[in-house]
PDB file of C-alpha atoms in Angstrom:
ATOM      1  CA  MET A 693       7.275  -0.749  -1.227  1.00 63.00           C
ATOM      2  CA  LEU A 694       6.694  -4.234  -2.892  1.00 77.00           C
ATOM      3  CA  THR A 695       6.892  -7.739  -1.542  1.00 84.00           C
ATOM      4  CA  ARG A 696       9.020 -10.063  -1.514  1.00 84.00           C
ATOM      5  CA  LYS A 697       8.147 -12.014  -5.051  1.00 88.00           C
ATOM      6  CA  GLN A 698       7.290  -8.405  -6.904  1.00 87.00           C
ATOM      7  CA  HIS A 699      11.008  -7.128  -6.164  1.00 87.00           C
ATOM      8  CA  GLU A 700      12.285 -10.400  -7.124  1.00 88.00           C
ATOM      9  CA  LEU A 701      10.356 -10.833 -10.254  1.00 90.00           C
ATOM     10  CA  LEU A 702      10.914  -7.274 -11.342  1.00 90.00           C
ATOM     11  CA  LEU A 703      14.983  -7.369 -10.697  1.00 90.00           C
ATOM     12  CA  PHE A 704      14.748 -10.158 -13.464  1.00 90.00           C
ATOM     13  CA  ILE A 705      13.121  -8.893 -15.494  1.00 89.00           C
ATOM     14  CA  HIS A 706      15.104  -5.713 -15.695  1.00 88.00           C
ATOM     15  CA  GLU A 707      18.035  -7.488 -15.658  1.00 87.00           C
ATOM     16  CA  ARG A 708      17.555  -9.652 -18.660  1.00 84.00           C
ATOM     17  CA  LEU A 709      16.326  -6.720 -20.532  1.00 83.00           C
ATOM     18  CA  LYS A 710      19.882  -4.944 -20.040  1.00 83.00           C
ATOM     19  CA  GLU A 711      21.808  -8.266 -21.139  1.00 80.00           C
ATOM     20  CA  THR A 712      18.999  -9.550 -23.381  1.00 76.00           C
ATOM     21  CA  GLY A 713      17.552  -6.600 -24.827  1.00 76.00           C
ATOM     22  CA  ILE A 714      14.050  -9.337 -24.813  1.00 80.00           C
ATOM     23  CA  PRO A 715      11.757  -9.573 -21.316  1.00 83.00           C
ATOM     24  CA  PRO A 716      11.784 -12.932 -20.130  1.00 85.00           C
ATOM     25  CA  SER A 717       9.019 -15.400 -20.566  1.00 84.00           C
ATOM     26  CA  PHE A 718       6.487 -16.456 -17.843  1.00 83.00           C
ATOM     27  CA  ASP A 719       8.151 -20.260 -17.398  1.00 84.00           C
ATOM     28  CA  GLU A 720      11.323 -18.714 -17.342  1.00 86.00           C
ATOM     29  CA  MET A 721      10.017 -15.962 -14.633  1.00 89.00           C
ATOM     30  CA  LYS A 722       8.253 -19.145 -13.217  1.00 88.00           C
ATOM     31  CA  GLU A 723      11.427 -20.961 -12.743  1.00 87.00           C
ATOM     32  CA  ALA A 724      13.825 -17.973 -11.373  1.00 88.00           C
ATOM     33  CA  LEU A 725      11.039 -17.589  -8.376  1.00 88.00           C
ATOM     34  CA  ASP A 726      10.578 -20.898  -8.054  1.00 86.00           C
ATOM     35  CA  LEU A 727       6.819 -20.874  -8.107  1.00 85.00           C
ATOM     36  CA  ALA A 728       4.565 -23.213  -9.028  1.00 83.00           C
ATOM     37  CA  SER A 729       2.451 -22.209 -11.827  1.00 81.00           C
ATOM     38  CA  LYS A 730       2.167 -18.806 -14.138  1.00 81.00           C
ATOM     39  CA  SER A 731      -0.808 -18.036 -12.439  1.00 82.00           C
ATOM     40  CA  GLY A 732       1.629 -17.153  -9.712  1.00 85.00           C
ATOM     41  CA  ILE A 733       3.763 -14.671 -12.311  1.00 85.00           C
ATOM     42  CA  HIS A 734       0.233 -13.415 -13.807  1.00 84.00           C
ATOM     43  CA  ARG A 735      -0.553 -11.655 -10.237  1.00 85.00           C
ATOM     44  CA  LEU A 736       3.086 -10.595  -9.446  1.00 87.00           C
ATOM     45  CA  ILE A 737       2.879  -8.914 -13.139  1.00 86.00           C
ATOM     46  CA  THR A 738      -0.554  -7.492 -12.995  1.00 84.00           C
ATOM     47  CA  ALA A 739       0.756  -5.774  -9.506  1.00 84.00           C
ATOM     48  CA  LEU A 740       3.425  -4.526 -10.463  1.00 86.00           C
ATOM     49  CA  GLU A 741       1.052  -2.579 -13.572  1.00 83.00           C
ATOM     50  CA  GLU A 742      -0.777  -0.944 -11.301  1.00 80.00           C
ATOM     51  CA  ARG A 743       1.665   0.280  -9.131  1.00 81.00           C
ATOM     52  CA  GLY A 744       3.568   1.557 -11.938  1.00 84.00           C
ATOM     53  CA  PHE A 745       7.115  -0.476 -12.325  1.00 87.00           C
ATOM     54  CA  ILE A 746       6.338  -2.394 -15.331  1.00 88.00           C
ATOM     55  CA  ARG A 747       4.398  -1.557 -18.807  1.00 85.00           C
ATOM     56  CA  ARG A 748       2.740  -4.175 -21.002  1.00 80.00           C
ATOM     57  CA  LEU A 749       2.782  -3.361 -24.194  1.00 72.00           C
ATOM     58  CA  PRO A 750      -0.150  -3.482 -26.485  1.00 64.00           C
ATOM     59  CA  ASN A 751      -0.392  -6.493 -29.233  1.00 53.00           C
ATOM     60  CA  ARG A 752       3.317  -7.654 -28.939  1.00 55.00           C
ATOM     61  CA  ALA A 753       3.643 -11.014 -26.633  1.00 55.00           C
ATOM     62  CA  ARG A 754       6.470 -10.973 -23.756  1.00 61.00           C
ATOM     63  CA  ALA A 755       6.567  -7.409 -24.418  1.00 76.00           C
ATOM     64  CA  LEU A 756       7.186  -5.871 -20.974  1.00 84.00           C
ATOM     65  CA  GLU A 757       8.822  -2.484 -19.970  1.00 85.00           C
ATOM     66  CA  VAL A 758      10.413  -1.823 -16.925  1.00 88.00           C
ATOM     67  CA  LEU A 759       9.078   2.002 -15.640  1.00 87.00           C
ATOM     68  CA  ARG A 760      11.076   2.079 -12.616  1.00 86.00           C
ATOM     69  CA  LEU A 761      12.703   0.366  -9.835  1.00 85.00           C
ATOM     70  CA  PRO A 762      12.042   0.518  -6.401  1.00 78.00           C
ATOM     71  CA  ASP A 763      14.415   3.091  -4.201  1.00 67.00           C
ATOM     72  CA  SER A 764      16.350   0.053  -2.188  1.00 56.00           C
ATOM     73  CA  ILE A 765      17.148  -2.472  -5.531  1.00 54.00           C
ATOM     74  CA  ALA A 766      20.224   0.655  -5.967  1.00 46.00           C
ATOM     75  CA  PRO A 767      21.599  -0.122  -2.402  1.00 43.00           C
ATOM     76  CA  GLY A 768      21.237  -3.857  -2.717  1.00 43.00           C
ATOM     77  CA  LEU A 769      18.653  -6.496  -2.609  1.00 37.00           C
ATOM     78  CA  ASN A 770      20.625  -6.997   0.961  1.00 37.00           C
ATOM     79  CA  ALA A 771      19.756  -3.886   2.654  1.00 38.00           C
ATOM     80  CA  ALA A 772      18.481  -3.822   5.962  1.00 37.00           C
ATOM     81  CA  ARG A 773      14.830  -3.894   6.308  1.00 38.00           C
ATOM     82  CA  LYS A 774      12.635  -1.381   8.390  1.00 41.00           C
ATOM     83  CA  PHE A 775       9.452  -1.971  10.116  1.00 45.00           C
ATOM     84  CA  SER A 776       7.002  -1.740   7.839  1.00 50.00           C
ATOM     85  CA  PRO A 777       4.249  -4.846   7.586  1.00 51.00           C
ATOM     86  CA  SER A 778       3.178  -6.157   4.826  1.00 48.00           C
ATOM     87  CA  VAL A 779      -0.506  -5.926   4.253  1.00 50.00           C
ATOM     88  CA  ILE A 780      -2.905  -4.645   1.253  1.00 45.00           C
ATOM     89  CA  GLN A 781      -2.297  -1.439  -0.443  1.00 44.00           C
ATOM     90  CA  GLY A 782      -4.919   1.606   0.531  1.00 43.00           C
ATOM     91  CA  SER A 783      -7.027   3.543  -1.192  1.00 38.00           C
ATOM     92  CA  LEU A 784      -5.678   6.815  -0.141  1.00 36.00           C
ATOM     93  CA  GLY A 785      -2.155   8.801  -1.873  1.00 35.00           C
ATOM     94  CA  ARG A 786       0.907   7.096  -1.026  1.00 36.00           C
ATOM     95  CA  ALA A 787       2.764   8.531   1.405  1.00 35.00           C
ATOM     96  CA  PRO A 788       6.650   8.934   3.575  1.00 35.00           C
ATOM     97  CA  GLU A 789       7.510   5.608   5.428  1.00 36.00           C
ATOM     98  CA  PRO A 790       5.498   5.623   9.194  1.00 34.00           C
ATOM     99  CA  ALA A 791       7.614   5.801  11.907  1.00 33.00           C
ATOM    100  CA  ARG A 792       8.227   3.691  14.903  1.00 37.00           C
ATOM    101  CA  VAL A 793       5.605   4.573  17.632  1.00 38.00           C
ATOM    102  CA  ARG A 794       4.610   3.205  21.208  1.00 42.00           C
ATOM    103  CA  ALA A 795       2.294   3.373  23.308  1.00 41.00           C
ATOM    104  CA  PRO A 796       3.099   6.127  25.758  1.00 42.00           C
ATOM    105  CA  SER A 797       4.747   5.581  29.579  1.00 46.00           C
ATOM    106  CA  ASN A 798       2.691   7.179  32.435  1.00 47.00           C
ATOM    107  CA  ASP A 799       4.473  10.441  32.942  1.00 47.00           C
ATOM    108  CA  ASP A 800       2.655  11.045  29.688  1.00 46.00           C
ATOM    109  CA  ASP A 801      -0.484  12.743  29.947  1.00 46.00           C
ATOM    110  CA  ALA A 802      -3.428   9.944  30.101  1.00 43.00           C
ATOM    111  CA  THR A 803      -5.125  12.148  27.662  1.00 49.00           C
ATOM    112  CA  ALA A 804      -3.571  12.447  24.872  1.00 68.00           C
ATOM    113  CA  SER A 805      -4.083  10.109  21.763  1.00 81.00           C
ATOM    114  CA  VAL A 806      -1.445   8.346  20.367  1.00 86.00           C
ATOM    115  CA  SER A 807      -1.055   8.604  16.225  1.00 89.00           C
ATOM    116  CA  ILE A 808      -0.391   5.276  14.680  1.00 89.00           C
ATOM    117  CA  PRO A 809      -0.146   4.542  11.155  1.00 87.00           C
ATOM    118  CA  VAL A 810      -2.383   2.679   8.580  1.00 87.00           C
ATOM    119  CA  MET A 811      -1.074   0.654   6.935  1.00 82.00           C
ATOM    120  CA  GLY A 812      -3.453  -0.097   3.941  1.00 80.00           C
ATOM    121  CA  ARG A 813      -6.701  -2.518   3.727  1.00 82.00           C
ATOM    122  CA  ILE A 814      -6.312  -6.008   4.906  1.00 85.00           C
ATOM    123  CA  ALA A 815      -8.255  -8.678   3.151  1.00 81.00           C
ATOM    124  CA  ALA A 816     -10.989 -10.097   6.169  1.00 79.00           C
ATOM    125  CA  GLY A 817     -12.025 -12.621   3.570  1.00 69.00           C
ATOM    126  CA  VAL A 818     -10.330 -14.433   0.581  1.00 62.00           C
ATOM    127  CA  PRO A 819      -6.957 -13.472   1.695  1.00 57.00           C
ATOM    128  CA  ILE A 820      -5.688 -11.122  -2.347  1.00 53.00           C
ATOM    129  CA  GLU A 821      -1.859 -10.081  -2.944  1.00 53.00           C
ATOM    130  CA  ALA A 822      -0.494  -7.846  -0.553  1.00 52.00           C
ATOM    131  CA  ILE A 823       2.081  -4.833  -0.544  1.00 49.00           C
ATOM    132  CA  GLN A 824       4.117  -2.964   2.337  1.00 57.00           C
ATOM    133  CA  HIS A 825       2.132   0.765   1.878  1.00 64.00           C
ATOM    134  CA  LYS A 826       1.712   3.747   4.139  1.00 65.00           C
ATOM    135  CA  THR A 827      -1.701   5.286   3.884  1.00 71.00           C
ATOM    136  CA  HIS A 828      -2.276   7.750   6.162  1.00 81.00           C
ATOM    137  CA  SER A 829      -2.326   8.016  10.047  1.00 87.00           C
ATOM    138  CA  ILE A 830      -5.209   8.295  12.829  1.00 89.00           C
ATOM    139  CA  SER A 831      -5.310   8.811  16.188  1.00 88.00           C
ATOM    140  CA  VAL A 832      -6.476   6.926  18.917  1.00 87.00           C
ATOM    141  CA  PRO A 833      -6.611   6.874  22.486  1.00 85.00           C
ATOM    142  CA  PRO A 834      -3.892   5.770  24.225  1.00 84.00           C
ATOM    143  CA  GLU A 835      -5.474   3.012  26.736  1.00 83.00           C
ATOM    144  CA  MET A 836      -5.902   0.903  23.600  1.00 83.00           C
ATOM    145  CA  LEU A 837      -2.717   0.503  22.826  1.00 84.00           C
ATOM    146  CA  SER A 838       0.437  -1.615  25.287  1.00 79.00           C
ATOM    147  CA  GLY A 839       3.916  -1.331  24.358  1.00 80.00           C
ATOM    148  CA  GLY A 840       5.283  -1.914  21.099  1.00 85.00           C
ATOM    149  CA  GLU A 841       4.391  -0.743  17.609  1.00 88.00           C
ATOM    150  CA  HIS A 842       0.989  -0.460  16.822  1.00 90.00           C
ATOM    151  CA  TYR A 843      -0.256   0.194  13.350  1.00 89.00           C
ATOM    152  CA  ALA A 844      -3.546   0.113  11.534  1.00 90.00           C
ATOM    153  CA  LEU A 845      -5.466  -1.107   9.045  1.00 89.00           C
ATOM    154  CA  GLU A 846      -8.863  -1.061   6.669  1.00 89.00           C
ATOM    155  CA  VAL A 847     -11.169  -4.271   6.979  1.00 90.00           C
ATOM    156  CA  ARG A 848     -12.782  -5.038   3.498  1.00 87.00           C
ATOM    157  CA  GLY A 849     -14.866  -8.366   3.103  1.00 87.00           C
ATOM    158  CA  ASP A 850     -16.921 -10.071   5.919  1.00 89.00           C
ATOM    159  CA  SER A 851     -15.367 -12.834   6.828  1.00 90.00           C
ATOM    160  CA  MET A 852     -14.830 -12.341  10.592  1.00 92.00           C
ATOM    161  CA  ILE A 853     -18.250 -10.651  11.551  1.00 91.00           C
ATOM    162  CA  ASP A 854     -19.344 -13.415  13.539  1.00 91.00           C
ATOM    163  CA  ALA A 855     -16.421 -11.871  15.763  1.00 91.00           C
ATOM    164  CA  GLY A 856     -17.932  -8.224  15.574  1.00 92.00           C
ATOM    165  CA  ILE A 857     -15.382  -7.492  12.970  1.00 92.00           C
ATOM    166  CA  PHE A 858     -17.514  -5.444   9.677  1.00 91.00           C
ATOM    167  CA  ASP A 859     -16.316  -4.729   6.166  1.00 89.00           C
ATOM    168  CA  GLY A 860     -14.712  -0.842   6.729  1.00 89.00           C
ATOM    169  CA  ASP A 861     -14.690  -1.028  10.308  1.00 91.00           C
ATOM    170  CA  THR A 862     -10.050  -0.306  11.095  1.00 91.00           C
ATOM    171  CA  VAL A 863      -8.055  -2.066  13.576  1.00 92.00           C
ATOM    172  CA  ILE A 864      -5.533  -1.675  15.157  1.00 92.00           C
ATOM    173  CA  ILE A 865      -2.967  -4.063  15.413  1.00 92.00           C
ATOM    174  CA  LYS A 866       0.586  -5.050  17.823  1.00 91.00           C
ATOM    175  CA  ASP A 867       3.168  -6.032  15.535  1.00 89.00           C
ATOM    176  CA  GLY A 868       5.035  -8.589  16.813  1.00 89.00           C
ATOM    177  CA  GLN A 869       5.722 -12.881  14.751  1.00 89.00           C
ATOM    178  CA  THR A 870       3.901 -14.548  17.401  1.00 90.00           C
ATOM    179  CA  ALA A 871       0.371 -14.970  18.500  1.00 91.00           C
ATOM    180  CA  ASN A 872      -1.188 -17.637  20.647  1.00 91.00           C
ATOM    181  CA  PRO A 873      -4.067 -20.389  19.842  1.00 92.00           C
ATOM    182  CA  GLY A 874      -7.586 -18.271  19.575  1.00 93.00           C
ATOM    183  CA  ASP A 875      -6.096 -14.507  18.523  1.00 94.00           C
ATOM    184  CA  ILE A 876      -6.973 -12.332  15.513  1.00 95.00           C
ATOM    185  CA  VAL A 877      -4.002 -12.059  13.648  1.00 94.00           C
ATOM    186  CA  VAL A 878      -2.451 -10.304  10.554  1.00 92.00           C
ATOM    187  CA  ALA A 879      -1.051 -13.324   8.310  1.00 91.00           C
ATOM    188  CA  LEU A 880       1.040 -13.664   5.904  1.00 88.00           C
ATOM    189  CA  VAL A 881       0.538 -16.743   2.931  1.00 88.00           C
ATOM    190  CA  ASP A 882       3.525 -17.554   0.531  1.00 84.00           C
ATOM    191  CA  ASP A 883       4.891 -13.614   1.130  1.00 78.00           C
ATOM    192  CA  GLU A 884       2.391 -12.754  -1.544  1.00 77.00           C
ATOM    193  CA  GLU A 885      -1.166 -12.405   0.581  1.00 82.00           C
ATOM    194  CA  ALA A 886      -2.486 -11.044   3.768  1.00 85.00           C
ATOM    195  CA  THR A 887      -5.636 -11.764   5.565  1.00 90.00           C
ATOM    196  CA  LEU A 888      -6.978 -10.986   8.763  1.00 92.00           C
ATOM    197  CA  LYS A 889      -8.315 -14.224  10.253  1.00 94.00           C
ATOM    198  CA  ARG A 890      -7.867 -15.948  13.479  1.00 94.00           C
ATOM    199  CA  PHE A 891      -4.865 -17.961  14.337  1.00 95.00           C
ATOM    200  CA  ARG A 892      -4.923 -21.598  15.274  1.00 94.00           C
ATOM    201  CA  ARG A 893      -2.786 -25.527  15.012  1.00 90.00           C
ATOM    202  CA  LYS A 894      -3.770 -28.079  13.776  1.00 85.00           C
ATOM    203  CA  GLY A 895      -0.667 -30.725  14.331  1.00 86.00           C
ATOM    204  CA  ALA A 896       2.218 -29.363  12.965  1.00 89.00           C
ATOM    205  CA  SER A 897      -0.133 -27.431  10.595  1.00 94.00           C
ATOM    206  CA  ILE A 898      -1.887 -23.750  10.910  1.00 94.00           C
ATOM    207  CA  ALA A 899      -5.059 -23.010  10.896  1.00 94.00           C
ATOM    208  CA  LEU A 900      -6.905 -19.675   9.552  1.00 93.00           C
ATOM    209  CA  GLU A 901      -9.668 -19.519  11.064  1.00 93.00           C
ATOM    210  CA  ALA A 902     -13.340 -17.366   9.780  1.00 92.00           C
ATOM    211  CA  ALA A 903     -15.719 -15.938  12.134  1.00 92.00           C
ATOM    212  CA  ASN A 904     -18.331 -16.367   9.024  1.00 90.00           C
ATOM    213  CA  PRO A 905     -19.633 -20.292   8.520  1.00 88.00           C
ATOM    214  CA  ALA A 906     -19.547 -18.866   4.421  1.00 88.00           C
ATOM    215  CA  TYR A 907     -15.868 -18.490   4.301  1.00 88.00           C
ATOM    216  CA  GLU A 908     -13.445 -21.969   5.188  1.00 89.00           C
ATOM    217  CA  THR A 909     -11.417 -22.286   7.459  1.00 91.00           C
ATOM    218  CA  ARG A 910      -7.360 -22.893   5.485  1.00 91.00           C
ATOM    219  CA  ILE A 911      -4.960 -24.909   6.818  1.00 93.00           C
ATOM    220  CA  PHE A 912      -1.017 -24.880   5.620  1.00 93.00           C
ATOM    221  CA  GLY A 913       1.911 -25.657   6.190  1.00 93.00           C
ATOM    222  CA  PRO A 914       4.189 -24.307   9.273  1.00 89.00           C
ATOM    223  CA  ASP A 915       6.364 -22.388   6.750  1.00 92.00           C
ATOM    224  CA  ARG A 916       3.561 -20.753   4.510  1.00 92.00           C
ATOM    225  CA  VAL A 917       2.896 -18.365   7.508  1.00 92.00           C
ATOM    226  CA  LYS A 918       3.860 -15.423   8.784  1.00 90.00           C
ATOM    227  CA  VAL A 919       2.496 -13.827  11.743  1.00 92.00           C
ATOM    228  CA  GLN A 920       2.596  -9.830  10.851  1.00 89.00           C
ATOM    229  CA  GLY A 921       0.868  -8.285  13.980  1.00 91.00           C
ATOM    230  CA  ARG A 922      -2.011  -9.424  16.222  1.00 92.00           C
ATOM    231  CA  LEU A 923      -5.356  -7.734  16.671  1.00 93.00           C
ATOM    232  CA  VAL A 924      -5.114  -5.541  19.745  1.00 91.00           C
ATOM    233  CA  GLY A 925      -8.265  -2.958  18.835  1.00 90.00           C
ATOM    234  CA  LEU A 926     -11.486  -1.566  16.926  1.00 90.00           C
ATOM    235  CA  ILE A 927     -12.520   1.651  15.408  1.00 90.00           C
ATOM    236  CA  ARG A 928     -16.076   1.453  13.727  1.00 85.00           C
ATOM    237  CA  ARG A 929     -17.142   4.895  11.899  1.00 79.00           C
ATOM    238  CA  TYR A 930     -21.301   5.993  12.110  1.00 70.00           C
TER     239      TYR A 930
END
């Protein structure tokens, strides 16, 4: 699945090609999506191209071709969205959308494992562009989960090493949109970037704090950060 901005840009390019036969310019795309710079458009186009939705034609300026549209465009952009955390794309092949996963009740077999979806990679470093995509599933002990929906992410980066989270670890995330100061969360920045950081508040602003002195704490306005879940467990393979 695509981020909201990727979805909007793809539809804008598609509609402009239908109307005029000519792709929009970067300035037109920037204005249509209300972005501050062309660099944001470049990132979005690169992401759409990498995911096989568009193609840049060689040796031609402003030459874009729409290869396919997401299924969600057909019924309309305002269709109800199912649970699907916004995270970094994983390295494994595509799979169907995950079912909702809940921790077992006390009546369930305590020794049984619980399958949860791995939703791709999360940057424990400088945030990078986010998408929504399930890669595969893993089984975890039920005692690692509490009530509610959970998903897993593969960690890439070293910004949380002082919190015991290393590159290559798999973190277990409880889905939710709220966090307490000090929680380690999946944070979505500007609807485009996802990162794993410690959640803090600085007055009216939100701070995303690394657990590695090599990385600076990043401060954002409250409307720029959306909590996608908080860390509840970790799996490491040796």
